[in-house]
mmCIF file of C-alpha atoms in Angstrom:
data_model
loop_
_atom_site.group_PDB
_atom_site.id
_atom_site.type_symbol
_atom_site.label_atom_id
_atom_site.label_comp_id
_atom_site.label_asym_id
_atom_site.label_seq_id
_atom_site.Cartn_x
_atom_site.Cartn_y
_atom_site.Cartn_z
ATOM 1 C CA UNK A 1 103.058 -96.554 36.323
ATOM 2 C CA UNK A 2 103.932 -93.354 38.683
ATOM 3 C CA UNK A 3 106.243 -93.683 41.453
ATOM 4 C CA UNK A 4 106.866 -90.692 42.982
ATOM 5 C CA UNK A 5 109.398 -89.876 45.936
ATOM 6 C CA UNK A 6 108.312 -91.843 48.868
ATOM 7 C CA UNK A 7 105.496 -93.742 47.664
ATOM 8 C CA UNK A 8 104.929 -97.439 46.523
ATOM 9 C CA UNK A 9 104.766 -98.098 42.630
ATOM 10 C CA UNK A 10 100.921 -97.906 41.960
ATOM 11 C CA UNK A 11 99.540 -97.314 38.193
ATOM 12 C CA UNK A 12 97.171 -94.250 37.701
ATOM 13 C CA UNK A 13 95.389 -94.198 34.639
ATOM 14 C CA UNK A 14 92.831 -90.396 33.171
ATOM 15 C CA UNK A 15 89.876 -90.257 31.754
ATOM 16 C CA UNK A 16 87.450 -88.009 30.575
ATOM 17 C CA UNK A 17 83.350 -88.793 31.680
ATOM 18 C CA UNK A 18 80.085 -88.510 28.832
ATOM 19 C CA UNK A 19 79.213 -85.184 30.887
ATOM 20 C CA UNK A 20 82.947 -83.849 30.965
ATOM 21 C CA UNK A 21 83.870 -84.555 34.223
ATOM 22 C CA UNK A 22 87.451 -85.982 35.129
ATOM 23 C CA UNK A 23 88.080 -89.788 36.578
ATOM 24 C CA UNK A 24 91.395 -91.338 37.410
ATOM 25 C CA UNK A 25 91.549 -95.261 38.024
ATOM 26 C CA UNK A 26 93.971 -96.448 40.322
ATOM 27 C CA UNK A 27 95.917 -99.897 40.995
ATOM 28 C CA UNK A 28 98.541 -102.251 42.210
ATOM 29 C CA UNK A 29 98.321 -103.356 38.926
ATOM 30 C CA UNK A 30 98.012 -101.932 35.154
ATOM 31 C CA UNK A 31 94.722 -100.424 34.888
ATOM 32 C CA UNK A 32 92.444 -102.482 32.267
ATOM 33 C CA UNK A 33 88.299 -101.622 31.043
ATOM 34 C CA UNK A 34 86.066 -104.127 30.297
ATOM 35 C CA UNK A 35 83.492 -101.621 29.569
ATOM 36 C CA UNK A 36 83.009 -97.756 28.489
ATOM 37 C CA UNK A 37 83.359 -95.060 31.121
ATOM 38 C CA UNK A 38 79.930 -94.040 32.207
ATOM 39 C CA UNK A 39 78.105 -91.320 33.950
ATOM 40 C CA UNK A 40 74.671 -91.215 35.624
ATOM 41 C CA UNK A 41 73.972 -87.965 33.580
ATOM 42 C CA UNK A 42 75.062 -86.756 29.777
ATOM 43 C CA UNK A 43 74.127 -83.068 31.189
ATOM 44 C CA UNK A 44 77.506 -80.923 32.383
ATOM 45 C CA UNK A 45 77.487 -80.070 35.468
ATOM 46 C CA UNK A 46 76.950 -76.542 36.797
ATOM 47 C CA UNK A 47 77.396 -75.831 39.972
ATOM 48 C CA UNK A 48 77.596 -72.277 41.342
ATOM 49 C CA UNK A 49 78.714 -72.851 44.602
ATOM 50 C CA UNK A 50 79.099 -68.973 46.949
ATOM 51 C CA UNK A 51 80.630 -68.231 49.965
ATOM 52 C CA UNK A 52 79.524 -65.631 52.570
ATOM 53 C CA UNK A 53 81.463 -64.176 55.138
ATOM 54 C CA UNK A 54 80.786 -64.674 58.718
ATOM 55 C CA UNK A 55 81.972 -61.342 60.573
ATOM 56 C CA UNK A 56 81.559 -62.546 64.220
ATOM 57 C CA UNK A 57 83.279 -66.521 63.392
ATOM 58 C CA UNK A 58 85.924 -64.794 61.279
ATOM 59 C CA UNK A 59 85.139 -67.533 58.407
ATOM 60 C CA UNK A 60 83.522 -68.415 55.521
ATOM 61 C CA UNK A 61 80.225 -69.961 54.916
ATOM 62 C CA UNK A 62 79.800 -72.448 51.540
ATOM 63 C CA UNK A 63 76.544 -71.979 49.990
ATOM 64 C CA UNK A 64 76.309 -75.244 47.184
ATOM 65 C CA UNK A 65 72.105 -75.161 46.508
ATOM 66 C CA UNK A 66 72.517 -77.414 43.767
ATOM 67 C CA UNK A 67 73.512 -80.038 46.456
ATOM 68 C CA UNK A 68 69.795 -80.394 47.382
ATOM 69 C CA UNK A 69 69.181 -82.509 44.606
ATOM 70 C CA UNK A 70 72.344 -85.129 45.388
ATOM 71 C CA UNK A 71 71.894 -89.121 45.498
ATOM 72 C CA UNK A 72 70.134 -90.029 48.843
ATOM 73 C CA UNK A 73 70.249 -93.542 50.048
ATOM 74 C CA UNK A 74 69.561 -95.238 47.052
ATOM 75 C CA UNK A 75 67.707 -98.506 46.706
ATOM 76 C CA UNK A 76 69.690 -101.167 46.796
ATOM 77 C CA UNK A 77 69.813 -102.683 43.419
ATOM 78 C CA UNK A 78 71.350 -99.209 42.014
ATOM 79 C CA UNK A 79 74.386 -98.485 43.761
ATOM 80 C CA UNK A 80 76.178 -95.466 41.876
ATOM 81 C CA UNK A 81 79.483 -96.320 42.941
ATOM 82 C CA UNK A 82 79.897 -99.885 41.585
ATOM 83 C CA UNK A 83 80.931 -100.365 38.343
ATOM 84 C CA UNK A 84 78.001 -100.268 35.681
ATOM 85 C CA UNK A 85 76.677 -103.502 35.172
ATOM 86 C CA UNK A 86 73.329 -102.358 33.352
ATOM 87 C CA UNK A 87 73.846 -99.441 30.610
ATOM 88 C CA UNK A 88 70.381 -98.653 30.939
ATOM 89 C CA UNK A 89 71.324 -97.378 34.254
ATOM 90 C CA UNK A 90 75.023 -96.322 34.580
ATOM 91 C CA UNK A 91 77.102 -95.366 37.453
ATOM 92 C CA UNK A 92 80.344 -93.495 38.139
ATOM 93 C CA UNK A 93 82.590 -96.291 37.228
ATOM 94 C CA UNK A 94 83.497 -98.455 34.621
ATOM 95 C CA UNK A 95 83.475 -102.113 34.623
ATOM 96 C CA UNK A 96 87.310 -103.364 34.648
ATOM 97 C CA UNK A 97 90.803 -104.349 36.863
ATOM 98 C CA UNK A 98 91.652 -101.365 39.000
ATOM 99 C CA UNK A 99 91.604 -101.047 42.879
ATOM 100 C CA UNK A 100 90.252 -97.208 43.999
ATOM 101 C CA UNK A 101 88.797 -94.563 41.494
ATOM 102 C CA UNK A 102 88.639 -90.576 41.787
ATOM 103 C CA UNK A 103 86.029 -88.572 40.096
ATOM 104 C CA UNK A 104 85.136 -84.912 40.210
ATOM 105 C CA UNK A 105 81.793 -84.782 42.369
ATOM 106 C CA UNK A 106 78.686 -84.209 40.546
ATOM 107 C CA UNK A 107 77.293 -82.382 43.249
ATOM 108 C CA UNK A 108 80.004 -80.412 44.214
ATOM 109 C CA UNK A 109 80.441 -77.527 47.102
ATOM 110 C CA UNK A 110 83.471 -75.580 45.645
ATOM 111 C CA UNK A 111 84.075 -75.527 41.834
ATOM 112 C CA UNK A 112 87.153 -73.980 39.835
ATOM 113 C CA UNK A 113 84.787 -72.785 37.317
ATOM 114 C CA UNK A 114 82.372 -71.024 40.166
ATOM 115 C CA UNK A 115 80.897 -67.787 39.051
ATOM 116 C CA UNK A 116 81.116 -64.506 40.425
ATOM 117 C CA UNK A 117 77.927 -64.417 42.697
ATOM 118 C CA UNK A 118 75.604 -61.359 42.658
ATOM 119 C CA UNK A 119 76.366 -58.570 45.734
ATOM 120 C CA UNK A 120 74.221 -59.815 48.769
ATOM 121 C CA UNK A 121 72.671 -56.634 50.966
ATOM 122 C CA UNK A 122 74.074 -57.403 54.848
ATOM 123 C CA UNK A 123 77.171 -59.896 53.732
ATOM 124 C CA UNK A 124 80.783 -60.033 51.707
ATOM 125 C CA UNK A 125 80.144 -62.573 49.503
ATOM 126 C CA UNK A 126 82.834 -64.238 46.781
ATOM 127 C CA UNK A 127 82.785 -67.198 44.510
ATOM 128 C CA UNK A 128 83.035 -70.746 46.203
ATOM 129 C CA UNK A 129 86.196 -71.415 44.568
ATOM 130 C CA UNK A 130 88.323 -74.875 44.781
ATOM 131 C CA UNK A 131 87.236 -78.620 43.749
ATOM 132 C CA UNK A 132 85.266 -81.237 45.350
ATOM 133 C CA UNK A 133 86.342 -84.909 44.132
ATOM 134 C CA UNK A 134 84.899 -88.575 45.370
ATOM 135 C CA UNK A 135 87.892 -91.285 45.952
ATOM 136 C CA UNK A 136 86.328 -94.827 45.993
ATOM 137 C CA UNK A 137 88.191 -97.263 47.896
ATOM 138 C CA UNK A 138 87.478 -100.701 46.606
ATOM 139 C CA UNK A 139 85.031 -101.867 43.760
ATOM 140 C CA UNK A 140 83.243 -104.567 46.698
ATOM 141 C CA UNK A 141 80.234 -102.453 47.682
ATOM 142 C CA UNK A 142 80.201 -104.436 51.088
ATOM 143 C CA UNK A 143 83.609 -103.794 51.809
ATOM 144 C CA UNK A 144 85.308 -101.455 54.713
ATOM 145 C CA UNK A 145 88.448 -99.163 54.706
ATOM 146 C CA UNK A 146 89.802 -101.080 57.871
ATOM 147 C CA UNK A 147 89.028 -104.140 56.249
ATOM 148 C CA UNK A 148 91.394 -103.429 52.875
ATOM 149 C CA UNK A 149 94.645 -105.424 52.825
ATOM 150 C CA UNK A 150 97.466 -103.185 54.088
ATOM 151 C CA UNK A 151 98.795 -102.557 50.641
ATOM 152 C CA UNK A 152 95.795 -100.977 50.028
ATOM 153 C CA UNK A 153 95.299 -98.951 52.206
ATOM 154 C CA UNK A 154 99.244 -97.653 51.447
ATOM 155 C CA UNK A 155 97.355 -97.474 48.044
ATOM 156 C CA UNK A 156 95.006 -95.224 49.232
ATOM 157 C CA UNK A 157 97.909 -92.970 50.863
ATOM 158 C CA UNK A 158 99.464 -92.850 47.854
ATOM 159 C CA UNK A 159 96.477 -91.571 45.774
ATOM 160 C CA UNK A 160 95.421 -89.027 48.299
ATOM 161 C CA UNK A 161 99.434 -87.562 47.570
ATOM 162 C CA UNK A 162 99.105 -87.656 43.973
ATOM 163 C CA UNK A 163 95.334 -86.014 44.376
ATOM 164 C CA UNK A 164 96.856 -83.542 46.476
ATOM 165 C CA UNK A 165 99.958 -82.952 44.242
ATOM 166 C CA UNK A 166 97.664 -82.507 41.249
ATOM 167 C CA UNK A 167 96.115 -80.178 42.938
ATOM 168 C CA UNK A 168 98.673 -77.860 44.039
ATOM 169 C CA UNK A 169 99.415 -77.432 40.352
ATOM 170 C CA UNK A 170 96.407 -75.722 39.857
ATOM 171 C CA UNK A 171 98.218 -72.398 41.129
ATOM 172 C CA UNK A 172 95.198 -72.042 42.725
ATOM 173 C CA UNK A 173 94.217 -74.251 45.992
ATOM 174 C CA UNK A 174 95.810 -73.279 49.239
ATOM 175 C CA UNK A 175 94.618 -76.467 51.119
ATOM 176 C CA UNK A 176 93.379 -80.070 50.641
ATOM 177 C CA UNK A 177 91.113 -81.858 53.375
ATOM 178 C CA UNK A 178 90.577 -85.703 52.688
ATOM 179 C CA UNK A 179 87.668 -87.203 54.654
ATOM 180 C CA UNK A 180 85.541 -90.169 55.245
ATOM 181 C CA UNK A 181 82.277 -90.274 56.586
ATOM 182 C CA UNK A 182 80.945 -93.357 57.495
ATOM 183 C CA UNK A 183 77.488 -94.634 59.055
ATOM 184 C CA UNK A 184 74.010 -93.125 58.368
ATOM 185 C CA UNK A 185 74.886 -91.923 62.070
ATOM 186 C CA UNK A 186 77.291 -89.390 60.796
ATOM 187 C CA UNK A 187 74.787 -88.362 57.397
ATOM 188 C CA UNK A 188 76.461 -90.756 54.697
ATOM 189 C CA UNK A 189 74.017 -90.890 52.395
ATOM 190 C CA UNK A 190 75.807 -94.008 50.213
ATOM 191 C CA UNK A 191 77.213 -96.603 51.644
ATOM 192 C CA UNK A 192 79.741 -97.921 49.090
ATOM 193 C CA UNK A 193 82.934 -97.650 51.134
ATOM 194 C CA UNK A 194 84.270 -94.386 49.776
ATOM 195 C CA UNK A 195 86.104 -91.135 50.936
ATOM 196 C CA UNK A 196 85.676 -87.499 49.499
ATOM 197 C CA UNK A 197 88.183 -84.999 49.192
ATOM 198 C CA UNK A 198 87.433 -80.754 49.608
ATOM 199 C CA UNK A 199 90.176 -78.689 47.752
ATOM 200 C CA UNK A 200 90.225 -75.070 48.864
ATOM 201 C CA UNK A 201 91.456 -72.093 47.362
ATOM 202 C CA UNK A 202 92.005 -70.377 50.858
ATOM 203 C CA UNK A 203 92.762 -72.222 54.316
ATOM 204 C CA UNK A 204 90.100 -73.331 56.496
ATOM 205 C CA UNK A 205 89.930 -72.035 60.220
ATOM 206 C CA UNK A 206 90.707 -75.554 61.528
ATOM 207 C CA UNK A 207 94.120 -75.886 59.526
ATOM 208 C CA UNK A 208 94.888 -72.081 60.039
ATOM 209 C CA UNK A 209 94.456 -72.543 63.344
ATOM 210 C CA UNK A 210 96.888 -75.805 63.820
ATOM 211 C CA UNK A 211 99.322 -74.010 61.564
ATOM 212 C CA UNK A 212 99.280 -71.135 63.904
ATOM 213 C CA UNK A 213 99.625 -72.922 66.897
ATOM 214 C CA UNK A 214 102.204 -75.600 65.482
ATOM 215 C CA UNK A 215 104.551 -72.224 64.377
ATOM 216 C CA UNK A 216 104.286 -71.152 67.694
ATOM 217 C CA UNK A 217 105.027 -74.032 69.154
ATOM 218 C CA UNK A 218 108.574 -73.452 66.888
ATOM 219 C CA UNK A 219 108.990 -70.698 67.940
ATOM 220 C CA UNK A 220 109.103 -70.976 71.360
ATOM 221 C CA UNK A 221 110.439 -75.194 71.317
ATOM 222 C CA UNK A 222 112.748 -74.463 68.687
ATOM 223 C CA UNK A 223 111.561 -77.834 67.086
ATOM 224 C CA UNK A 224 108.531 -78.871 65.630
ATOM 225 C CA UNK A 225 105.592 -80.385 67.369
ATOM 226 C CA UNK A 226 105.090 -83.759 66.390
ATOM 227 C CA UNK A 227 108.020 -85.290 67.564
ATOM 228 C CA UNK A 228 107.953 -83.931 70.881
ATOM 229 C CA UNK A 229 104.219 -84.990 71.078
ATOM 230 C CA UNK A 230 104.994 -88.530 69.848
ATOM 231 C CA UNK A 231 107.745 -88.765 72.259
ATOM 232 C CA UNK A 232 105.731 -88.008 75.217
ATOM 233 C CA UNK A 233 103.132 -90.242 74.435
ATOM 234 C CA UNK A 234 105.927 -93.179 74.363
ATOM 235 C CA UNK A 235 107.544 -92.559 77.596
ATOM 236 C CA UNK A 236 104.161 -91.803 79.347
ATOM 237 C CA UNK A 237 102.989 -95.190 77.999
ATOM 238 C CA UNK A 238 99.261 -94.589 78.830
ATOM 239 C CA UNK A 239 97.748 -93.857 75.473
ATOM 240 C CA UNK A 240 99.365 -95.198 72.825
ATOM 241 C CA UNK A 241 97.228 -98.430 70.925
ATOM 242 C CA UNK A 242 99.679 -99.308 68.189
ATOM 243 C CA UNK A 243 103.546 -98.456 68.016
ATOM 244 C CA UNK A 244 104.796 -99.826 64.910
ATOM 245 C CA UNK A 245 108.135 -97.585 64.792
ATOM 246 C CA UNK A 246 107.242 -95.501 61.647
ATOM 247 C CA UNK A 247 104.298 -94.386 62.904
ATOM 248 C CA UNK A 248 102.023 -94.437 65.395
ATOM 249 C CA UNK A 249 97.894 -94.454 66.920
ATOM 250 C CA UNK A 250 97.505 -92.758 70.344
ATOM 251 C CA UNK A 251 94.301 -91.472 71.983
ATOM 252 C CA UNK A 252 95.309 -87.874 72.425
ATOM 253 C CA UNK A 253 95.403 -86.552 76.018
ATOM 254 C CA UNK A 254 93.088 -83.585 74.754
ATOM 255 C CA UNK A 255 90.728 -85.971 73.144
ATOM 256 C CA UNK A 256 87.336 -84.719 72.378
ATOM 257 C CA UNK A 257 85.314 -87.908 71.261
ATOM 258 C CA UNK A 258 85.381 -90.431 73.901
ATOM 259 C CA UNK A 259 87.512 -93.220 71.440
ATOM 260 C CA UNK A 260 88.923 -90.717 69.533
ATOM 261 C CA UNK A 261 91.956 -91.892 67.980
ATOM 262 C CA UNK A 262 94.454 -90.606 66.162
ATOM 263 C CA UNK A 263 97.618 -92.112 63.616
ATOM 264 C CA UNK A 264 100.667 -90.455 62.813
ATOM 265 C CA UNK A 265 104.137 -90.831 61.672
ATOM 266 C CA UNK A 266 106.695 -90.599 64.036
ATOM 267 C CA UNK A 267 109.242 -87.730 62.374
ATOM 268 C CA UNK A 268 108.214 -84.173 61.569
ATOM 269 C CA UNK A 269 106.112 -84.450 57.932
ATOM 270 C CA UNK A 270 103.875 -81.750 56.687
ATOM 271 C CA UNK A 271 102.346 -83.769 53.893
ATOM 272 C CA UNK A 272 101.873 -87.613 52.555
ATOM 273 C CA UNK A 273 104.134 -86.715 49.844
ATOM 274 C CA UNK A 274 107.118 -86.119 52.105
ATOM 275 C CA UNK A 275 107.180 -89.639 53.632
ATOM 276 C CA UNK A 276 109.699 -92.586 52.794
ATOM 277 C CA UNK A 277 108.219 -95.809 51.700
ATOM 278 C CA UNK A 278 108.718 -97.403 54.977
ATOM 279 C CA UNK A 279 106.849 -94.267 56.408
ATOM 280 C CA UNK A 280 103.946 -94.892 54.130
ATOM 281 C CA UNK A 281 103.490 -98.415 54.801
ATOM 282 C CA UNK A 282 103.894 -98.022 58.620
ATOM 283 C CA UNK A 283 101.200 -95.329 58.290
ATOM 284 C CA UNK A 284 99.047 -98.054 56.389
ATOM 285 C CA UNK A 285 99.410 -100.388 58.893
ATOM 286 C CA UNK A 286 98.461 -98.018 62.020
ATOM 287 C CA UNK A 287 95.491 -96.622 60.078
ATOM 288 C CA UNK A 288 94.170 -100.256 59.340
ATOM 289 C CA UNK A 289 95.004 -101.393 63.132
ATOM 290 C CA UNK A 290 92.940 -98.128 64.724
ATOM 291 C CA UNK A 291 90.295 -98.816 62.249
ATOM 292 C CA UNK A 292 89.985 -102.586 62.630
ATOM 293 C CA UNK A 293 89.975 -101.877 66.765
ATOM 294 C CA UNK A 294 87.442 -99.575 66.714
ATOM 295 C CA UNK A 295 84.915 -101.707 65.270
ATOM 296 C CA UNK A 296 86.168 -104.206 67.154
ATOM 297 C CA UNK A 297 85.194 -102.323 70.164
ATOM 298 C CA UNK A 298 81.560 -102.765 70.990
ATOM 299 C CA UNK A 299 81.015 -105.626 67.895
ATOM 300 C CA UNK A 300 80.015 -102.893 65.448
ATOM 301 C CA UNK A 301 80.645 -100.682 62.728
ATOM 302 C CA UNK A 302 81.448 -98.064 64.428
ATOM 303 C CA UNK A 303 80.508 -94.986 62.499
ATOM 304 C CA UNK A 304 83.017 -92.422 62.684
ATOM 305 C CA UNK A 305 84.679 -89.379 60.530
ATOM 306 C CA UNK A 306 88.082 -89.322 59.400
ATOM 307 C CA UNK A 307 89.796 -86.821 58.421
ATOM 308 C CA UNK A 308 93.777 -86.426 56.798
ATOM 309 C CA UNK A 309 95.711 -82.961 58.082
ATOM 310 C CA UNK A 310 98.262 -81.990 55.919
ATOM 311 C CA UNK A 311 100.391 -78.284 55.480
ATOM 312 C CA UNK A 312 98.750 -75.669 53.329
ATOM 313 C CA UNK A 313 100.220 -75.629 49.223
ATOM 314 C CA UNK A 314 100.701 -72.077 49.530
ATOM 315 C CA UNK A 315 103.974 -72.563 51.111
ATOM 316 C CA UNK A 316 106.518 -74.680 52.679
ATOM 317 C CA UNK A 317 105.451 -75.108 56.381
ATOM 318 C CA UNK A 318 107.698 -78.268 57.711
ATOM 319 C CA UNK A 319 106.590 -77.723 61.441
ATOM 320 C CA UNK A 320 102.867 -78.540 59.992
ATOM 321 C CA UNK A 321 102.382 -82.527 61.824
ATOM 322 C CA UNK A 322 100.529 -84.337 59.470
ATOM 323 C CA UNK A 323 98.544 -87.089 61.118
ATOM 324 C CA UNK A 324 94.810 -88.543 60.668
ATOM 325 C CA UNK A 325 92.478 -87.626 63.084
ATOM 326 C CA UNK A 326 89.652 -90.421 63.781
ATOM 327 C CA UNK A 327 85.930 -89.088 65.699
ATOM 328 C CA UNK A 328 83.849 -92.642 66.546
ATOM 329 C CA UNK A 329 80.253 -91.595 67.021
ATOM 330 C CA UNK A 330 79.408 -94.119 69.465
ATOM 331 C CA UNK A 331 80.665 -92.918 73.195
ATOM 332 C CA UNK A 332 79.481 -96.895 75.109
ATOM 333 C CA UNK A 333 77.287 -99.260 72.996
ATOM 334 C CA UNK A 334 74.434 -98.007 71.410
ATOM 335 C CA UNK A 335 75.094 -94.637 72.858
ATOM 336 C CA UNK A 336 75.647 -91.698 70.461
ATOM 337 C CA UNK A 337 78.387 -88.811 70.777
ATOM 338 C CA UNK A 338 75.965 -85.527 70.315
ATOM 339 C CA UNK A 339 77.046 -82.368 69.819
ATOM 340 C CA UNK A 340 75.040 -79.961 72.286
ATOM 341 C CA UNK A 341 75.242 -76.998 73.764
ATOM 342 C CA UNK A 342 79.034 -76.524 74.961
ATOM 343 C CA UNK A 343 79.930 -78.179 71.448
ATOM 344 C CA UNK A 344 77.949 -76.467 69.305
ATOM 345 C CA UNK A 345 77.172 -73.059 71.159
ATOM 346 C CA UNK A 346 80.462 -72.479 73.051
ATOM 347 C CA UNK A 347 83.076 -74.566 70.926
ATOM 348 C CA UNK A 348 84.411 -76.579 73.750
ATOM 349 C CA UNK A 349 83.504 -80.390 73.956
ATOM 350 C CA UNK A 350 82.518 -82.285 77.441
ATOM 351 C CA UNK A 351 83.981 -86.013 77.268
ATOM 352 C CA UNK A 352 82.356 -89.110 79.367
ATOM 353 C CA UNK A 353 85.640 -91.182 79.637
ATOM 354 C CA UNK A 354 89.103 -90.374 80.649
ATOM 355 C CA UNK A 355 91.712 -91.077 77.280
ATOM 356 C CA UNK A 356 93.894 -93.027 79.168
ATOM 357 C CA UNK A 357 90.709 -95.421 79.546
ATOM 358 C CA UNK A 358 89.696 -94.923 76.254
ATOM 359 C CA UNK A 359 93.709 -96.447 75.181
ATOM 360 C CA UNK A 360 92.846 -98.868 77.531
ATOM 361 C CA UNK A 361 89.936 -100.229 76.274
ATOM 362 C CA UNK A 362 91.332 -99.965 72.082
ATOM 363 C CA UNK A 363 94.264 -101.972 73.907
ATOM 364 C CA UNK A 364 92.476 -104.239 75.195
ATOM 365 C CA UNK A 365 90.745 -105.182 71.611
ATOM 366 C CA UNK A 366 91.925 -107.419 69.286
ATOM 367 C CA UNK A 367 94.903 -107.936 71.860
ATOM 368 C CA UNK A 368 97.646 -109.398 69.972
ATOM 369 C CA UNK A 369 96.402 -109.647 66.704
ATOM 370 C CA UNK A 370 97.493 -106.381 64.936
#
């Protein structure tokens, strides 16, 4: 059983795949197999993953070719992240009582183990160095993250801390980015209700960035920036969709999607690890609420990508605000967000619907029920 500082009691059990790669089973309860643990392949994996610099974005480019060959859209009688029900034809996971599993991605973009890459005329080029891992929510293939119990989903809080504690222990990732994509809208290419998690041995322009602006916001406040922010959206009272004390869902003033939505806690945290029990569970129950809401919304499953900010490992950064950031596709029913030409070619989005109506709407939802 682990129980670290701030997080629920949850049991976390290791293991070792046929083809070498790591798994870790995870649970409200003790972890117990009915079955051995499999892997679609016997064959190591070797990935070779490169970056390239990009001199006029100030950034680096991931280069993963091996990716081409990843599991599209498989039929439906072989889903890869269920537990293995036909040896003939094995999956990821192992037939037995656990609630979420994390394996190291077969088809990984960034690998500890990633080569030196051969000079490129025209480009700086370096190794794709950090770790790519796959965090399964729930063994029911059908299932949703919104639709979890809320001890789950603290479950899944708490896993995404140890993942990114285990991580910093490798001396040598910087940052950790934990995502979900869901709805062929946004690319998913299984849809098993699972998450994935990019560990980075540098920190990506969209964290630098908020780091940069969140110090300067110290600097010149005195205090950090999540607080403040979280206060203002209370006493404006336009925005918010869920106060539950702890923490928090607002649609953000500066919101880019048109239901955008984010969750927070309510106190200055940099990372999931630094939050009280309560904290956690509050968290839990926001993220569940926003989730359940959007697809709520227009009678859907809303396809959307989520993604978890915490402060770089490279450091202690306590004016960092943690908080989950949530992008619904769909803008009115039916009716994609695309990115165009001010998105994609100038960086700066163009929104159809005022946040304050956006809250409005979310609101409006499930009214009472949350």
């Amino acid at each position: 059983m682990t129980n670290s500082p701030g997080t629920l009691p949850f049991y976390a059990q290791d293991f070792t795949k046929p083809d070498g790669r790591a798994l870790t089973l995870y649970g409200l309860g003790p972890i117990e197999l009915t079955s051995e643990v499999p892997s679609p392949s016997d064959e190591p994996v070797d990935a070779r993953p490169e970056m390239r610099w990009h001199p006029l974005r100030g950034e680096w480019v991931i280069y993963a070719a091996h990716r081409l060959n990843r599991t599209f859209l498989p039929p439906p009688e072989y889903n890869p992240l269920a537990p293995t029900h036909d040896p003939e034809n094995p999956t990821e996971l192992p037939r037995g009582h656990y609630d979420m599993a994390v394996f190291d991605n077969r088809f990984p973009s960034l690998s500890l183990t990633a080569p030196q890459p051969d000079a490129v005329p025209g480009t700086d080029n370096r190794p794709g160095t950090g770790k790519c891992e796959v965090v399964v929510f729930s063994q029911d293939a059908s299932g949703t993250l919104g639709g979890l119990p809320v001890q789950q989903v603290a479950l899944l809080l708490n896993v995404l801390a140890d993942r990114t504690t285990r991580l910093a222990r490798t001396g040598v990732i910087k940052s950790v980015l934990a995502f979900e994509n869901r709805g062929v809208e946004v690319g998913v290419t299984l849809h098993h209700p699972h998450g994935q998690i990019y560990a980075y041995d540098h920190i990506p322009p969209v964290q630098e960035k908020m780091l940069q602006n969140a110090q300067a916001y110290l600097e010149d406040r005195g205090q950090a920036w999540l607080p403040d922010f979280v206060a203002a959206e209370r006493e404006a009272g336009l925005r918010v969709v869920l106060d539950a004390g702890a923490a928090i869902s607002v649609v953000p003033p500066f919101a880019r999607y048109t239901y955008e939505t984010w969750v927070l806690p309510t106190r200055a945290a940099g990372k999931l690890s630094e939050l009280s029990t309560e904290e956690t569970a509050a968290l839990a129950h926001v993220l569940k609420d926003a989730l359940m809401r959007l697809d709520a919304l227009f009678g859907v499953r809303m396809p959307y990508l989520l993604t978890l900010h915490q402060a770089p490992l490279d450091g202690e950064y306590p004016e960092f605000p943690l908080h989950i950031e949530i992008y619904p596709y769909l803008r009115a029913p039916g009716k994609l967000k695309y990115l165009a030409g001010t998105e994609q070619g100038g960086g700066e989005f163009a929104n159809d619907n005022f946040p304050e109506k956006a809250a409005e709407g979310l609101r409006a939802t499930m009214a009472g029920q949350s």
